[in-house]
CSV table of C-alpha atoms in Angstrom, one decimal:
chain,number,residue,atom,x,y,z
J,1,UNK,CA,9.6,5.1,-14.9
J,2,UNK,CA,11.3,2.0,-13.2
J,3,UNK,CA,14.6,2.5,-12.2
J,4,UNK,CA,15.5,-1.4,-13.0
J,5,UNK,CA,15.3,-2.3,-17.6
J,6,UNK,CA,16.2,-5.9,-18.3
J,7,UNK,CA,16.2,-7.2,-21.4
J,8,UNK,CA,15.1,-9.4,-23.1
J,9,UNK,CA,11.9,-9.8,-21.7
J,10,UNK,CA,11.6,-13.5,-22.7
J,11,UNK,CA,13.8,-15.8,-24.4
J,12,UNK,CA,13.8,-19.2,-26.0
J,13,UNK,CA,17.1,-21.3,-26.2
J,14,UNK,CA,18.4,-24.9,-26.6
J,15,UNK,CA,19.6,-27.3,-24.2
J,16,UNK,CA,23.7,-27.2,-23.9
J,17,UNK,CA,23.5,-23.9,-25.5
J,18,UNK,CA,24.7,-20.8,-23.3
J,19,UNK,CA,22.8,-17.0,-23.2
J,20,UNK,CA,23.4,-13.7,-21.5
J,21,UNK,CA,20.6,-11.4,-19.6
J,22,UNK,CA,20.8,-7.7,-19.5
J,23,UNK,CA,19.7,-5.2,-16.8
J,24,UNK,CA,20.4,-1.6,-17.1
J,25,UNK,CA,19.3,0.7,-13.9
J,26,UNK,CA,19.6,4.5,-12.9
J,27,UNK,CA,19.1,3.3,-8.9
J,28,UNK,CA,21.2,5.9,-7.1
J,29,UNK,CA,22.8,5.7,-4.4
J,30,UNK,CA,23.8,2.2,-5.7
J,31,UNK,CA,24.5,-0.2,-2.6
J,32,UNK,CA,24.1,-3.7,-4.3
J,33,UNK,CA,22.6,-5.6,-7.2
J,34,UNK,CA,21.6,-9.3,-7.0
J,35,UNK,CA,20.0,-11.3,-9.6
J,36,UNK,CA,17.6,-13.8,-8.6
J,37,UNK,CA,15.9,-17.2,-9.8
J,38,UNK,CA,12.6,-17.8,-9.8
J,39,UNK,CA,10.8,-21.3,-10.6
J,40,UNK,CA,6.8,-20.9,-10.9
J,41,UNK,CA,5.3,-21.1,-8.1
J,42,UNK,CA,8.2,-20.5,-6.4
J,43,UNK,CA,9.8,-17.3,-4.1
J,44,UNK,CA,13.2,-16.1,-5.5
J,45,UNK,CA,16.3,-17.8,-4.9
J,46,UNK,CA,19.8,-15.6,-5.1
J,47,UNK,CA,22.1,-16.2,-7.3
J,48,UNK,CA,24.4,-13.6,-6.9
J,49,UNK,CA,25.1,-10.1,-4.9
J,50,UNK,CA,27.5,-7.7,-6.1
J,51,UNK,CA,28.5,-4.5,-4.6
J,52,UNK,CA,30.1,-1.4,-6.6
J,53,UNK,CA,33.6,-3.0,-6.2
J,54,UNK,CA,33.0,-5.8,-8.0
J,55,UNK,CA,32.9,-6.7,-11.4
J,56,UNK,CA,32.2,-10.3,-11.7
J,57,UNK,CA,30.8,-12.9,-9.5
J,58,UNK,CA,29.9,-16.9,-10.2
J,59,UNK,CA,27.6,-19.2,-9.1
J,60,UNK,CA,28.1,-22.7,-10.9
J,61,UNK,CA,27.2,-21.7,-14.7
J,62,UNK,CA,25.5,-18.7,-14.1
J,63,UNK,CA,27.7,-15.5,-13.7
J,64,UNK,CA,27.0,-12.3,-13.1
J,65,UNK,CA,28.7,-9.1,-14.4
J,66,UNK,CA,28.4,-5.3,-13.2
J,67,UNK,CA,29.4,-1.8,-14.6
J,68,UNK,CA,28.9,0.7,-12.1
J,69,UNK,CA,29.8,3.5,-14.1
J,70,UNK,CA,27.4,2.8,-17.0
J,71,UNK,CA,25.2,1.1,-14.6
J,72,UNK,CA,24.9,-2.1,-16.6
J,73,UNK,CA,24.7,-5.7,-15.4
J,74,UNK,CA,24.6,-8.4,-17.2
J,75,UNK,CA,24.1,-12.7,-16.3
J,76,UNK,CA,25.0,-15.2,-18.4
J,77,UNK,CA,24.1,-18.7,-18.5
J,78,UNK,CA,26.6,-20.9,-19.8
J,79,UNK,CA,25.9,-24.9,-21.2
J,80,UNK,CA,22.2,-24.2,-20.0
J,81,UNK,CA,19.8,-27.1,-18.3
J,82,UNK,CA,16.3,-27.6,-18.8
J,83,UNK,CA,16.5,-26.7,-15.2
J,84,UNK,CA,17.1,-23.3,-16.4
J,85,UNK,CA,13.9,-22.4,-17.2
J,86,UNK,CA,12.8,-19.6,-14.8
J,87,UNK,CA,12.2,-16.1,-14.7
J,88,UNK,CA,15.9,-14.4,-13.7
J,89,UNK,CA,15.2,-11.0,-12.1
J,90,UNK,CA,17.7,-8.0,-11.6
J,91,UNK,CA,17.1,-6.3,-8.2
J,92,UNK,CA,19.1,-2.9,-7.2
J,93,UNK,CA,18.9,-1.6,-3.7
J,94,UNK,CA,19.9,1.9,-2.7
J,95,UNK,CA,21.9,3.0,0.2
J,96,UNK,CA,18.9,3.3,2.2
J,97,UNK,CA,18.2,-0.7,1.5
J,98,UNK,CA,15.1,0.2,-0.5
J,99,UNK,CA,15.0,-2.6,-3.7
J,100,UNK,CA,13.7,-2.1,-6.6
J,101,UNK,CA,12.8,-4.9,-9.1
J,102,UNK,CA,13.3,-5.0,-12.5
J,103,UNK,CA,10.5,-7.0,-14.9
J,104,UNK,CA,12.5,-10.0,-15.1
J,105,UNK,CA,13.6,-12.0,-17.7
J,106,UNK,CA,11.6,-15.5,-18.4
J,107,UNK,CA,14.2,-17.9,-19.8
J,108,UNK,CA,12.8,-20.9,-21.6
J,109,UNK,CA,15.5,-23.7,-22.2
J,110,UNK,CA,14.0,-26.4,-24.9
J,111,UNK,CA,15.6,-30.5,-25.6
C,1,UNK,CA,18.2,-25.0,9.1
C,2,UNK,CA,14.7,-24.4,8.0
C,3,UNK,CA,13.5,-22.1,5.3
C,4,UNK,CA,11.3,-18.9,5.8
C,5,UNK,CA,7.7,-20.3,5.9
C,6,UNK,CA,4.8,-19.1,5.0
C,7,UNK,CA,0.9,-19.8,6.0
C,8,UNK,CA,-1.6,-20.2,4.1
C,9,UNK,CA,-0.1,-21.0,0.4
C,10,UNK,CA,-3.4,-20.6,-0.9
C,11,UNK,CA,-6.5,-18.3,-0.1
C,12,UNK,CA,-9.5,-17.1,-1.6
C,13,UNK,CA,-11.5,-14.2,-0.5
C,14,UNK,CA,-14.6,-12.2,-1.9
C,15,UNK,CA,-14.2,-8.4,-2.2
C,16,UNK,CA,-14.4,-6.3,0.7
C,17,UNK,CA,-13.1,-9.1,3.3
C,18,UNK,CA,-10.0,-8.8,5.0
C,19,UNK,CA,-6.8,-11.1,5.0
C,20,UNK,CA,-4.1,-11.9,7.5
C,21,UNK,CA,-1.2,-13.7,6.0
C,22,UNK,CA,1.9,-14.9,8.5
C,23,UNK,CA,5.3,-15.4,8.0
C,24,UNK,CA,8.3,-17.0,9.7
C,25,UNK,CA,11.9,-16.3,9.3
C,26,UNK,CA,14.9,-18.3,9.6
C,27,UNK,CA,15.7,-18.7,13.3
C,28,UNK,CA,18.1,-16.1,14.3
C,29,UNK,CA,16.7,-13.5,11.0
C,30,UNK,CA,15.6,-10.4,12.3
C,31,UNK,CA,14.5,-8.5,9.3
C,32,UNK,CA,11.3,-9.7,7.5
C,33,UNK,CA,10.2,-7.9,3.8
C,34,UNK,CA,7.3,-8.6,2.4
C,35,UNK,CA,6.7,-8.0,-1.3
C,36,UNK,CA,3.3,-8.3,-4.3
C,37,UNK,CA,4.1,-10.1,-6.7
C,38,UNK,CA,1.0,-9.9,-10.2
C,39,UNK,CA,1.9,-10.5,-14.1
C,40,UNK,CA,1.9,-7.2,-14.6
C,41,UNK,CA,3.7,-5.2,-12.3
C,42,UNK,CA,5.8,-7.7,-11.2
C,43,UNK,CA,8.0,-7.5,-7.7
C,44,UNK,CA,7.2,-5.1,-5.7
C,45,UNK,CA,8.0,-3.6,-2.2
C,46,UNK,CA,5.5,-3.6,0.5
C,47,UNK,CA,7.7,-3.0,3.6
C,48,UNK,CA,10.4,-4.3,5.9
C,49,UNK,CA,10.1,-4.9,9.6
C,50,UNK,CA,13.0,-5.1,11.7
C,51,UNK,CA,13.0,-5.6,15.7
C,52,UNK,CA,9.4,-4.9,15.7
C,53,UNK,CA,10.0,-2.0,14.1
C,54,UNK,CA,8.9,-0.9,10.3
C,55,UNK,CA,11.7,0.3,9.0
C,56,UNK,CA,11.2,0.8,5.4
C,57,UNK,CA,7.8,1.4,3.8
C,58,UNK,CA,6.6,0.6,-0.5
C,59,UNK,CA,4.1,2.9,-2.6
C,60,UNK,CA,1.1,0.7,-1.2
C,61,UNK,CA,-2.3,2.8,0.3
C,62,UNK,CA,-2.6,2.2,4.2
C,63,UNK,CA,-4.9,-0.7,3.2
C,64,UNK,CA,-2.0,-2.7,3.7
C,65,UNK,CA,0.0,-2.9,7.0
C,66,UNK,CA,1.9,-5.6,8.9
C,67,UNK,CA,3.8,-5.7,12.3
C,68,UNK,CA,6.1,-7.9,13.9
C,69,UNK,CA,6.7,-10.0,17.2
C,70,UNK,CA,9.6,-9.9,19.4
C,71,UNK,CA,10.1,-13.8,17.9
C,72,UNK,CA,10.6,-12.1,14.6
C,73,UNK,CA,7.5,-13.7,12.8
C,74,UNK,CA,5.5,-11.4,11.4
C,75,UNK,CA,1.8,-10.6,10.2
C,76,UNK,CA,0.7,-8.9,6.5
C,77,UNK,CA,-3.1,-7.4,6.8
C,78,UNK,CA,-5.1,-6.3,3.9
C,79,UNK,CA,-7.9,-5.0,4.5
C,80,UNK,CA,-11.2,-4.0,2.2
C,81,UNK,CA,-10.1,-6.2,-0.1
C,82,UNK,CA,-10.2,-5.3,-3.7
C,83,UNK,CA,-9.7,-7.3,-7.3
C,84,UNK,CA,-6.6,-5.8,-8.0
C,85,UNK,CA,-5.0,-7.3,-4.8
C,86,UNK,CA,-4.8,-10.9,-6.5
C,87,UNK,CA,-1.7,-11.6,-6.1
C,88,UNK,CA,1.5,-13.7,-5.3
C,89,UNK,CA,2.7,-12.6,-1.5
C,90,UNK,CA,5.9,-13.1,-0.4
C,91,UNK,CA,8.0,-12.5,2.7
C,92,UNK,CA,12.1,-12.3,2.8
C,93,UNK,CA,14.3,-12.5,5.8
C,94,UNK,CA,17.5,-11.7,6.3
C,95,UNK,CA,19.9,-11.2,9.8
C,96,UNK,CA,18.9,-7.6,8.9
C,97,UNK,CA,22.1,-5.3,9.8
C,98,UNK,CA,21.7,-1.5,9.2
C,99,UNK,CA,19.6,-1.6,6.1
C,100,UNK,CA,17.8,-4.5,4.7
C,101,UNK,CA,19.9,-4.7,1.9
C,102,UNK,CA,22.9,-5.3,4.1
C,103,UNK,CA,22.5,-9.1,4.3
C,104,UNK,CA,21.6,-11.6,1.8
C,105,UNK,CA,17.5,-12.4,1.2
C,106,UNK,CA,15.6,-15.4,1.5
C,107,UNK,CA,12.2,-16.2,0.0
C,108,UNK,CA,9.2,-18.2,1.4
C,109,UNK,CA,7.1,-20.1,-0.8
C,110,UNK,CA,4.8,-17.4,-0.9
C,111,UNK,CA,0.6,-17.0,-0.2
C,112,UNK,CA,-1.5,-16.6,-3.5
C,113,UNK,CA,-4.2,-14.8,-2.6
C,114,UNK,CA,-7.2,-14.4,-5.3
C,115,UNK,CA,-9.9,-11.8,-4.4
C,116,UNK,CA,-13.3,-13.2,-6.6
């Protein structure tokens, strides 16, 4: 069973209009969880990093939020851009720096 | 300061070949990942190299193995290629510190390899 769930797997929203990704994970020993953008045909760019002492982190209009005791993180897009459109994917590493990936989340931001 | 690069960005092989694909990390990065990336599984982790060492090592059968050189670039080999093994590749380095999780990541471009 994968040890990273984000939901929802896809989503469809308008221009200007703002959304918020989940990812739920049972990784343990937690050590970090980042949340990466990825274009197609692209590798992964970061967007954030958070460790289990903090709760919220920004980066422009994406920010990212994380609940270490119900392991929940979530990212939220606000006044998205057709620039948007990627796949956003939830990655928790352990103490022993091994990641693991969730599914991702293909975002789809329309005129 | 340039980006992790990698070579080639596109290959095609037949079934049963084998397949070098490089990577170089940003100067003064001493941990290189690499990681498949297909539709359905989606990321997932091959192994990390650090100092010329492997220090961390994926769910992948020994068909797959890498090393790297004391200038930090490193080398993923597949060997016996099979269909299944179409894929996006991609390396990630980082300075590397105790764990590669330690440091933040950076992504190259990535190789797609297709095995017809």
């Amino acid at each position: 069973k994968n040890q990273v769930e984000q939901s929802p797997q896809s989503l469809i929203i308008l221009e200007g209009k703002n959304c918020t990704l989940q990812c739920n994970y049972t990784v343990s020993p937690f050590s970090n969880l980042r949340w990466y953008k990825q274009d197609t045909g692209r590798g992964p760019v970061s967007l954030t990093i958070m460790t289990f002492s903090e709760n919220t982190k920004s980066n422009g209009r994406y920010t990212a939020t994380l609940d270490a005791d119900t392991k929940q993180s979530s990212l939220h897009i606000t006044a998205s851009q057709l620039s948007d459109s990627a796949s956003y994917i939830c990655v928790v590493s352990d103490s022993w720096g091994k990641f693991q990936f969730g599914a991702g989340t293909q975002v789809v931001v329309t005129p | 300061k340039a980006g992790v690069t990698q070579t080639p960005r596109y290959l095609i092989k037949t079934r049963g070949q084998q397949v070098t694909l490089s990577c170089s990390p940003i100067s003064g990065h001493r941990s290189v990942s690499w990681y498949q990336q297909t539709p359905g599984q989606g990321l997932q982790f091959l192994f990390e190299y650090f100092s010329e060492t492997q220090r961390n090592k994926g769910n992948f059968p020994g068909r797959f193995s890498g090393r790297q050189f004391s200038n930090s670039r490193s080398e993923m080999n597949v060997s016996t290629l099979e269909l299944g093994d179409s894929a996006l590749y991609l390396c990630a380095s980082s300075f590397g510190g105790p764990t590669a999780s330690s440091y933040e990541q950076y992504f190259g471009p990535g190789t797609r390899l297709t095995v017809t």
